XYZ file of C-alpha atoms in Angstrom:
134
model
C -101.404 -2.454 18.756
C -100.769 -5.187 21.313
C -99.377 -7.415 18.561
C -96.965 -4.663 17.488
C -95.689 -4.214 21.053
C -95.241 -7.960 21.453
C -93.339 -8.142 18.160
C -91.146 -5.168 19.136
C -90.385 -6.683 22.550
C -89.529 -10.031 20.970
C -87.279 -8.377 18.357
C -85.394 -6.361 20.994
C -84.927 -9.413 23.205
C -83.628 -11.457 20.285
C -81.240 -8.697 19.229
C -79.822 -8.325 22.730
C -79.414 -12.067 23.186
C -77.414 -12.442 19.963
C -74.989 -9.593 20.642
C -71.751 -9.418 22.483
C -70.343 -12.916 22.783
C -66.907 -12.286 24.196
C -63.795 -14.294 23.478
C -63.338 -17.330 25.722
C -60.604 -17.303 28.339
C -58.095 -20.074 27.766
C -55.832 -20.637 30.806
C -52.146 -20.503 29.884
C -52.796 -19.108 26.399
C -51.207 -15.693 25.721
C -53.620 -14.243 23.167
C -51.734 -10.945 22.948
C -48.493 -12.712 22.005
C -50.397 -14.768 19.395
C -51.901 -11.624 17.826
C -48.507 -9.860 17.763
C -46.837 -12.715 15.865
C -48.251 -11.811 12.452
C -48.133 -14.689 9.967
C -46.177 -16.733 12.557
C -42.935 -15.088 11.438
C -41.554 -14.513 14.946
C -41.998 -18.150 15.986
C -44.130 -17.382 19.050
C -47.256 -19.108 17.737
C -45.452 -22.455 17.553
C -45.093 -22.491 21.355
C -48.631 -21.163 21.959
C -50.280 -23.629 19.596
C -50.119 -26.612 21.979
C -52.006 -24.732 24.723
C -54.582 -23.446 22.235
C -55.119 -26.844 20.623
C -55.496 -28.644 23.971
C -58.381 -26.291 24.783
C -59.978 -26.302 21.316
C -63.269 -27.644 22.709
C -63.767 -24.219 24.329
C -63.838 -22.646 20.871
C -66.514 -24.831 19.275
C -69.703 -22.803 18.875
C -67.881 -19.492 19.456
C -68.886 -16.699 17.085
C -66.506 -15.400 14.421
C -66.194 -12.008 16.141
C -65.072 -13.592 19.406
C -62.473 -15.686 17.567
C -61.147 -12.540 15.876
C -60.990 -10.878 19.272
C -59.014 -13.816 20.698
C -56.665 -14.642 17.795
C -56.687 -11.408 15.794
C -57.305 -11.000 12.091
C -56.581 -14.185 10.161
C -53.443 -14.433 8.035
C -55.612 -15.785 5.232
C -59.344 -16.202 4.778
C -61.377 -18.404 2.476
C -65.052 -18.352 1.612
C -66.504 -21.746 0.774
C -69.797 -23.125 -0.456
C -72.815 -23.153 1.818
C -71.852 -19.802 3.397
C -68.897 -21.285 5.263
C -65.809 -19.275 6.069
C -62.326 -20.503 6.978
C -59.658 -18.533 8.834
C -56.000 -19.567 8.598
C -53.290 -18.623 11.101
C -49.687 -19.565 10.320
C -47.959 -21.383 13.156
C -44.260 -20.932 12.352
C -41.912 -19.017 10.032
C -41.931 -20.041 6.383
C -42.359 -18.729 2.862
C -45.254 -16.510 3.934
C -42.745 -14.315 5.811
C -40.875 -13.163 2.721
C -42.839 -11.252 0.094
C -42.496 -12.821 -3.345
C -40.834 -15.921 -1.943
C -41.361 -19.257 -3.685
C -40.404 -21.121 -0.497
C -43.161 -23.298 0.933
C -45.480 -21.694 3.421
C -45.502 -23.175 6.911
C -48.103 -25.194 8.823
C -51.178 -23.278 9.816
C -54.202 -23.485 12.059
C -57.489 -23.798 10.202
C -60.634 -22.465 11.923
C -63.828 -23.297 10.001
C -67.056 -21.408 10.638
C -70.481 -22.766 9.730
C -73.400 -20.902 8.202
C -74.309 -19.400 11.606
C -70.843 -17.854 11.937
C -69.707 -20.172 14.740
C -66.674 -22.463 14.942
C -67.412 -25.966 13.677
C -63.860 -27.208 13.121
C -60.402 -26.302 14.372
C -57.294 -28.205 13.306
C -53.734 -27.804 12.108
C -53.172 -28.207 8.399
C -50.201 -29.198 6.323
C -48.043 -26.474 4.797
C -49.939 -24.500 2.202
C -49.186 -25.542 -1.344
C -47.922 -22.909 -3.737
C -49.377 -22.982 -7.182
C -47.173 -22.310 -10.220
C -49.043 -19.025 -10.772
C -47.870 -17.580 -7.461
């Protein structure tokens, strides 16, 4: 009986400790404007990127839910080996803004999450390549 209570107390404590990591506050970064610029098509993310990237160290170790709260749903998402996930956010207007366009997609921010669901890498990437099948 005592062992069951100890286990229950430990489980509850662990559950409470792992919940509710909120998005970090990044001075000078307008998260609402970033989220409203879907796929970077309004050009607002280009100006916000510098502030975000200068403070990228604040995002390392942040849980995937807190990143989604800060930056919104990703424009694209990729699942990789080893239970890793990558979120992509376009930084400027490009081919991704016009449905069915064959124009190149623009630069994007890549946020890589490790197996624990926390940020392990954050960097800008080159424009996304378009395969002949697209």
